[in-house]
PDB file of N, CA and C and ligand atoms in Angstrom:
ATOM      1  N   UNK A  52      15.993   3.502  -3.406  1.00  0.00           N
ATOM      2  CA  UNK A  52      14.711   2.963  -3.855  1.00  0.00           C
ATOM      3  C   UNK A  52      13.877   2.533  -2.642  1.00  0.00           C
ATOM      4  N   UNK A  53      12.467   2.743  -2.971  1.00  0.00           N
ATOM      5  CA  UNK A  53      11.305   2.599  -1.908  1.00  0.00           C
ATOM      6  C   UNK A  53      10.873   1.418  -2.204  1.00  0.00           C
ATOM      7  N   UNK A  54       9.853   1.023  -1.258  1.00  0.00           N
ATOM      8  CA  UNK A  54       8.862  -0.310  -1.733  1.00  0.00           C
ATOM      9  C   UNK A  54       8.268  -0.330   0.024  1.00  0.00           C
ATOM     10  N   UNK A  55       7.012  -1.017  -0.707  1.00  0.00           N
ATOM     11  CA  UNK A  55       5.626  -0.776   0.299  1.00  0.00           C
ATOM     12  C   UNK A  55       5.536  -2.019   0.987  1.00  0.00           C
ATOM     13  N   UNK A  56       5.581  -1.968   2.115  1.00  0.00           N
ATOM     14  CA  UNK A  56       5.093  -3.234   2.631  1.00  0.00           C
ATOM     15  C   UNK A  56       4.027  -3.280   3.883  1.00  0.00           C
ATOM     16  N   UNK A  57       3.294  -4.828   3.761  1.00  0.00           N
ATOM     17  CA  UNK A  57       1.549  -4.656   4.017  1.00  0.00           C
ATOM     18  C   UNK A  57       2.125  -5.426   4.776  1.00  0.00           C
ATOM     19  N   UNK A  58       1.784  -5.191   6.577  1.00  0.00           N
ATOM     20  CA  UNK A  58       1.319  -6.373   7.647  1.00  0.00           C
ATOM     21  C   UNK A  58       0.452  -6.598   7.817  1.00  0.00           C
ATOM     22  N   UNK A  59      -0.238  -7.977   7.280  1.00  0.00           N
ATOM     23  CA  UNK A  59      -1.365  -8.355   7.017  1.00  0.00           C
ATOM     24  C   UNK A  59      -1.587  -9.144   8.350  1.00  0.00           C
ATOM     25  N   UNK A  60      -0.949  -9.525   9.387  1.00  0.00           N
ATOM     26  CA  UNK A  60      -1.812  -9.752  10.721  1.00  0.00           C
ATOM     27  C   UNK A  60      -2.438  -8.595  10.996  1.00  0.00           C
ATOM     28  N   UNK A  61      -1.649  -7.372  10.860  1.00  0.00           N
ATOM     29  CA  UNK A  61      -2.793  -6.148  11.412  1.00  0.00           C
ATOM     30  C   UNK A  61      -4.277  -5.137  10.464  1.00  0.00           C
ATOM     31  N   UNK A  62      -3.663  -5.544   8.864  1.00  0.00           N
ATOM     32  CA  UNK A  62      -4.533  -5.218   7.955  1.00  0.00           C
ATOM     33  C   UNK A  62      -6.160  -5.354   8.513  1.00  0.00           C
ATOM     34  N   UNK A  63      -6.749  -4.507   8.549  1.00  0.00           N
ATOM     35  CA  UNK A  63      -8.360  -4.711   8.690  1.00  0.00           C
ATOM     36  C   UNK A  63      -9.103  -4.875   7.712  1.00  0.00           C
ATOM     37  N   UNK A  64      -8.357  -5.266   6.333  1.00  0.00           N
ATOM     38  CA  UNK A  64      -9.175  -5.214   4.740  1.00  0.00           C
ATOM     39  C   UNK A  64      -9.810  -3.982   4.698  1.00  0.00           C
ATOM     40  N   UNK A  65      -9.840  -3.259   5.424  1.00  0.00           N
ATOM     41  CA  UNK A  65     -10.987  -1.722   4.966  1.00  0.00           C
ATOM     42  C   UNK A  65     -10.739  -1.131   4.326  1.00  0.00           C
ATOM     43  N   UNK A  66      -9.562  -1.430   3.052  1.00  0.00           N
ATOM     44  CA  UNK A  66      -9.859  -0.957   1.899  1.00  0.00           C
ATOM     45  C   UNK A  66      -9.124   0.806   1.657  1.00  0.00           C
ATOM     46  N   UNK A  67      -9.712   1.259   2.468  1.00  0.00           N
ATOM     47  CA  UNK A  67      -8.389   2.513   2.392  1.00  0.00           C
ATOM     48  C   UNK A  67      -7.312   2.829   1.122  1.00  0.00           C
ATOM     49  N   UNK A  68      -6.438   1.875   1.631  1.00  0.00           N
ATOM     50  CA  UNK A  68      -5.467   1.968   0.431  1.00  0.00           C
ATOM     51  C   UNK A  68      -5.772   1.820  -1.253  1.00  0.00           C
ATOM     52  N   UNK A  69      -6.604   0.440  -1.079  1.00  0.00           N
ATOM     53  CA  UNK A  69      -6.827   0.473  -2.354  1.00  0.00           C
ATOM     54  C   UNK A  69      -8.020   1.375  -3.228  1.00  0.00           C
ATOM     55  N   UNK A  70      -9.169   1.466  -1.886  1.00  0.00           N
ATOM     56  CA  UNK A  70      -9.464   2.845  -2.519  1.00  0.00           C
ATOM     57  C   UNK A  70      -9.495   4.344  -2.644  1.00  0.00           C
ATOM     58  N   UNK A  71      -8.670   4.799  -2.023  1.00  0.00           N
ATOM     59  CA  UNK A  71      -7.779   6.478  -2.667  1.00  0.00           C
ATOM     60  C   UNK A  71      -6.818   5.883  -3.179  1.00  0.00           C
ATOM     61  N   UNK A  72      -5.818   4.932  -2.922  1.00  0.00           N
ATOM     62  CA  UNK A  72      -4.461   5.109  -3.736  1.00  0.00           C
ATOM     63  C   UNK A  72      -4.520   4.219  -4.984  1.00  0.00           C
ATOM     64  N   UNK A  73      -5.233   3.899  -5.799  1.00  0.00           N
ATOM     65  CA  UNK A  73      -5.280   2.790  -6.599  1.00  0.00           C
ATOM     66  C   UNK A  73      -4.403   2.621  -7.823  1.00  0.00           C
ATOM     67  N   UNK A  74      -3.712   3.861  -8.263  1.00  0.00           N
ATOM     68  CA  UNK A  74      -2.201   3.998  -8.763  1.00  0.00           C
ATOM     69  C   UNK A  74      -1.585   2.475  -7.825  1.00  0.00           C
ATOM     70  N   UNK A  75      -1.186   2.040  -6.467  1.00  0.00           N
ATOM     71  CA  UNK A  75      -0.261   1.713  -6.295  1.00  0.00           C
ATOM     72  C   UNK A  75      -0.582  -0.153  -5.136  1.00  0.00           C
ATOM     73  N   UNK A  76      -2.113  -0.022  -5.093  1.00  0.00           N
ATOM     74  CA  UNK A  76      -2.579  -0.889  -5.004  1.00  0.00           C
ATOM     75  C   UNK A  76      -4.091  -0.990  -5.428  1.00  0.00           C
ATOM     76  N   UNK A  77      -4.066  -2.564  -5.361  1.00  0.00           N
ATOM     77  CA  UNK A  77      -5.628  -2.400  -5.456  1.00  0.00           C
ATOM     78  C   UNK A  77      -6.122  -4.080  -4.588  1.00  0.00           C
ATOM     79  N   UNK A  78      -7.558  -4.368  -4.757  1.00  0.00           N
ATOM     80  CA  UNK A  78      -8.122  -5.772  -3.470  1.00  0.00           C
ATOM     81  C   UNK A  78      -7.691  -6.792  -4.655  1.00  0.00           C
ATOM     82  N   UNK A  79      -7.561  -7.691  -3.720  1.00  0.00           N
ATOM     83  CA  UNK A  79      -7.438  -9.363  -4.453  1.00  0.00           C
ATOM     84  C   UNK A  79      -8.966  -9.697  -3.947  1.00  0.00           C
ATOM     85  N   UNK A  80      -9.224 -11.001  -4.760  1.00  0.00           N
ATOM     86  CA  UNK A  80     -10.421 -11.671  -4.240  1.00  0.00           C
ATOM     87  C   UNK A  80     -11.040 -11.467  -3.453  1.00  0.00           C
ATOM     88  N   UNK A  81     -10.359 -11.764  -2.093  1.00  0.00           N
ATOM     89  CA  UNK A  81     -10.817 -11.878  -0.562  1.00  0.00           C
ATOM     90  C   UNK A  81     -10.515 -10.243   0.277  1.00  0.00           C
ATOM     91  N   UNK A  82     -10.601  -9.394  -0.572  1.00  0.00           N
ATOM     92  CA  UNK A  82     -10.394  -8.290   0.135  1.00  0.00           C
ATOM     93  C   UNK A  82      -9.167  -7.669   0.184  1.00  0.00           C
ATOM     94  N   UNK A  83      -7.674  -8.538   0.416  1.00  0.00           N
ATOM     95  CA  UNK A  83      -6.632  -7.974   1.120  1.00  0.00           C
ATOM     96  C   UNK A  83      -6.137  -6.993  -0.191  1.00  0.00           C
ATOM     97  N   UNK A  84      -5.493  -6.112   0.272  1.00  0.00           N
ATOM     98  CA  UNK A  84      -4.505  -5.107  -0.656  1.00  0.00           C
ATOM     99  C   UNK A  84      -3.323  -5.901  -1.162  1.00  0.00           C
ATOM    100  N   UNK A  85      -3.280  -5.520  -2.785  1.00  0.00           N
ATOM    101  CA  UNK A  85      -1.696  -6.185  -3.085  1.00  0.00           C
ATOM    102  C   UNK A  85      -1.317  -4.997  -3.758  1.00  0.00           C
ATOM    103  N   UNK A  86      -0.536  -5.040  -4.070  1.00  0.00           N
ATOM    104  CA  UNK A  86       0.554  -4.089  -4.348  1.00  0.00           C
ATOM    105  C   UNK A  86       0.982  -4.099  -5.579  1.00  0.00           C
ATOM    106  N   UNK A  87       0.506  -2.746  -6.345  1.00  0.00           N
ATOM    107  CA  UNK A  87       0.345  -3.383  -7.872  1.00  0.00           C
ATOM    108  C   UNK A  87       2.024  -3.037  -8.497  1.00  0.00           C
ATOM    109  N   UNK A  88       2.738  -1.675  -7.908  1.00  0.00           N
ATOM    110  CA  UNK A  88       4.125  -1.639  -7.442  1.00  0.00           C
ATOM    111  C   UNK A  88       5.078  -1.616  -6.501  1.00  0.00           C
ATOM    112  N   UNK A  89       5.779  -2.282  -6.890  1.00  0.00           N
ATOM    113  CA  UNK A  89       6.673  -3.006  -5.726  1.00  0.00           C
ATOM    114  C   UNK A  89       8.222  -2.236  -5.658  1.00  0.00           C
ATOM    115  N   UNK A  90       8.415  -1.542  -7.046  1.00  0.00           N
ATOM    116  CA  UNK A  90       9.499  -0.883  -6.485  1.00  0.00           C
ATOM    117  C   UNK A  90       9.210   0.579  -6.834  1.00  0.00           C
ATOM    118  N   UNK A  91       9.183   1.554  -5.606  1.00  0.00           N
ATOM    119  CA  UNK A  91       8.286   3.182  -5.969  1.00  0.00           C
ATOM    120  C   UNK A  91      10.024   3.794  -6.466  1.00  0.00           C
ATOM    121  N   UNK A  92       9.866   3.854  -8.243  1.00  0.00           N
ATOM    122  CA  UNK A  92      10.729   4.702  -8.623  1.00  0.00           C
ATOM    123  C   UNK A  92      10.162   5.992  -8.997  1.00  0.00           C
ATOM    124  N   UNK A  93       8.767   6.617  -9.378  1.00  0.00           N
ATOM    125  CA  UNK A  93       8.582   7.214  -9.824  1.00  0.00           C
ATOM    126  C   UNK A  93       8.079   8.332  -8.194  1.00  0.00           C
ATOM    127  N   UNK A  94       8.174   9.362  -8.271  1.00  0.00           N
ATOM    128  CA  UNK A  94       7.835  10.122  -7.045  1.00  0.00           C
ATOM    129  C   UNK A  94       6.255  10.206  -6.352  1.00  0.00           C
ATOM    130  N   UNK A  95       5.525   9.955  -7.808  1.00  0.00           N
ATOM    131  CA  UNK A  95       3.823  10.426  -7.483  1.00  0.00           C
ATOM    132  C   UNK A  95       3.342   9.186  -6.810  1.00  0.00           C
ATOM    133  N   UNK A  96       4.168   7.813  -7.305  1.00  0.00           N
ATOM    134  CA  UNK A  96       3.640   6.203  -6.222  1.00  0.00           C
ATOM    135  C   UNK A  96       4.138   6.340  -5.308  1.00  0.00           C
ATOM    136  N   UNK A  97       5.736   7.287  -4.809  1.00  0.00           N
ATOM    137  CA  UNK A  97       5.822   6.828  -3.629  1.00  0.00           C
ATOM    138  C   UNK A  97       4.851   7.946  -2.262  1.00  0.00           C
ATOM    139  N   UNK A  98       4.642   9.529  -3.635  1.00  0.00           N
ATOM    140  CA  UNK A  98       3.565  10.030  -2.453  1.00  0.00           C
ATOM    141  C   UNK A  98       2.212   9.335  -2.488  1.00  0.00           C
ATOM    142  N   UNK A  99       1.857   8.883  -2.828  1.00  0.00           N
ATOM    143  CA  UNK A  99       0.634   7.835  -2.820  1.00  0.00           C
ATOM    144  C   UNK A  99       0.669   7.054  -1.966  1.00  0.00           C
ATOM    145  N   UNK A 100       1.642   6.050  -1.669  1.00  0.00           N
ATOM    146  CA  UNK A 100       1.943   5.502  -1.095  1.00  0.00           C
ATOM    147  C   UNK A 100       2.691   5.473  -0.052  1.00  0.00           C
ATOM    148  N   UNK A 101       2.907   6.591   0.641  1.00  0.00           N
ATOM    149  CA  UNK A 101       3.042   7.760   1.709  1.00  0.00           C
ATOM    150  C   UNK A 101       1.720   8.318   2.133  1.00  0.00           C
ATOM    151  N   UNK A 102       0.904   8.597   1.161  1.00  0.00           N
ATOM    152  CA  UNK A 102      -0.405   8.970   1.455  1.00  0.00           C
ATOM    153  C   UNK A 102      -1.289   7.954   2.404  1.00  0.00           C
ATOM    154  N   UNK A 103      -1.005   6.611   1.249  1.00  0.00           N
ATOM    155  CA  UNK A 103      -1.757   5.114   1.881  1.00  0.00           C
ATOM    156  C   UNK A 103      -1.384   4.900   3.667  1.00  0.00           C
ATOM    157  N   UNK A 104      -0.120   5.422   3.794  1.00  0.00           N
ATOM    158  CA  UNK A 104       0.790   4.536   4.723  1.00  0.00           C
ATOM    159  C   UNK A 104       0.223   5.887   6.402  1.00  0.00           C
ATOM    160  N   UNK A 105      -0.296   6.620   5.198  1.00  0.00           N
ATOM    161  CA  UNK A 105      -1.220   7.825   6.666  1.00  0.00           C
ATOM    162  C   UNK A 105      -2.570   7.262   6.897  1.00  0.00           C
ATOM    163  N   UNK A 106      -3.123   7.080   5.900  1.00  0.00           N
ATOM    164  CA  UNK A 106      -5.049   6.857   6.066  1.00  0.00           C
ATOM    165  C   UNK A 106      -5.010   5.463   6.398  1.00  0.00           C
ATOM    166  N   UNK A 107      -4.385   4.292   6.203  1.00  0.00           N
ATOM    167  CA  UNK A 107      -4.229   3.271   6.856  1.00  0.00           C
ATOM    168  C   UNK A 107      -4.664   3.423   8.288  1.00  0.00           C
ATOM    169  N   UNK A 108      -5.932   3.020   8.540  1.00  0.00           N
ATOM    170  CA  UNK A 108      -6.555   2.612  10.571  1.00  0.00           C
ATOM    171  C   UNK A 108      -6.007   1.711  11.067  1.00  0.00           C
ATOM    172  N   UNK A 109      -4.731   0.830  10.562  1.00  0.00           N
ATOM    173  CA  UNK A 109      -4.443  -0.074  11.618  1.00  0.00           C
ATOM    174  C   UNK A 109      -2.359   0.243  11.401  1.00  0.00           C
ATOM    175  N   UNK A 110      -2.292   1.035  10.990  1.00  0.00           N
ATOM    176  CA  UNK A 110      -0.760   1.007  10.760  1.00  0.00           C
ATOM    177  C   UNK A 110      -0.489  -0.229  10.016  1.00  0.00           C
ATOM    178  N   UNK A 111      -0.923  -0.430   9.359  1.00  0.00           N
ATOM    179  CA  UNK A 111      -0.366  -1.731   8.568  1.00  0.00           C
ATOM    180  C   UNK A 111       0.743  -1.564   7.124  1.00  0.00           C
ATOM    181  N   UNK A 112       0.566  -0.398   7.213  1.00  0.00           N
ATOM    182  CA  UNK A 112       1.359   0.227   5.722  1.00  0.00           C
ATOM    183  C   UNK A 112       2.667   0.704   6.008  1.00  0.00           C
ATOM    184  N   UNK A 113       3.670   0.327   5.587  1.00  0.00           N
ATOM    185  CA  UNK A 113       4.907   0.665   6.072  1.00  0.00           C
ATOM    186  C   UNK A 113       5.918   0.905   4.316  1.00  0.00           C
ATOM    187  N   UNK A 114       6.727   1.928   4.460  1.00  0.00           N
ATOM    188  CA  UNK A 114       7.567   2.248   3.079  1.00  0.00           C
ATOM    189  C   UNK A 114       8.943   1.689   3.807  1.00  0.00           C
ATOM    190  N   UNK A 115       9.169   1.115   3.122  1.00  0.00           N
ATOM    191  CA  UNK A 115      10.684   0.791   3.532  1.00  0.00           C
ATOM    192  C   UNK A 115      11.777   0.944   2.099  1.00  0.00           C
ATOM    193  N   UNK A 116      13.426   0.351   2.855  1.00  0.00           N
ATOM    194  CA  UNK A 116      13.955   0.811   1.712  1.00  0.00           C
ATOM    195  C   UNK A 116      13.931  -0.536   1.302  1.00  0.00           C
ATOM    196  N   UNK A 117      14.294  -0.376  -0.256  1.00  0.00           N
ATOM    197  CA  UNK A 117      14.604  -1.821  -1.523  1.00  0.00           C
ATOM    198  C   UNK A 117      15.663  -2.545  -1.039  1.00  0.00           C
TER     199      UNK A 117
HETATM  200  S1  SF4 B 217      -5.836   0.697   4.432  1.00  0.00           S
HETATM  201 FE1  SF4 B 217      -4.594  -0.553   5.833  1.00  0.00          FE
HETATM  202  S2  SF4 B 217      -6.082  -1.797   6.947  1.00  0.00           S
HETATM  203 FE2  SF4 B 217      -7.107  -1.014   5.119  1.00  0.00          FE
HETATM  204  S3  SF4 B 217      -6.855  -2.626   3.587  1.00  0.00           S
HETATM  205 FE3  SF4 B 217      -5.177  -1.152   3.318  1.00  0.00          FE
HETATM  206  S4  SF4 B 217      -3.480  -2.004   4.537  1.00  0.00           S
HETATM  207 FE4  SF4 B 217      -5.350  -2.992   5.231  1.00  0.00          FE
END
């Protein structure tokens, strides 16, 4: 099992993720990305979120394991 994780010292809020991948996140209030799933069982969130973890400008998107 996968799951996404956001380093938010390096996050630039620019949105990226949450807007192409919005299956797998989307903005809170103040901008930052949360993570609407947390554990990628299904294949199409974790290419999404493989996708996110490319178009991300600050490397902040990382898949790790559960
Ligand atoms: S794409 Fe990267 S820098 Fe932009 S909001 Fe998402 S995690 Fe932050």
């Amino acid at each position: 099992m996968k799951r996404i994780v956001v380093d938010r010292v390096i996050c630039l809020k620019a949105g990226q993720c949450y807007y192409l991948q919005p299956s797998v996140f989307k903005a809170d209030s103040q901008g930052w990305p949360e993570i609407i799933i947390e554990q990628l069982e299904e294949e199409d969130d974790l290419e999404a979120a493989e996708d996110a973890a490319e178009i991300c400008p600050s490397g902040a998107i990382t898949i790790e394991d559960a």
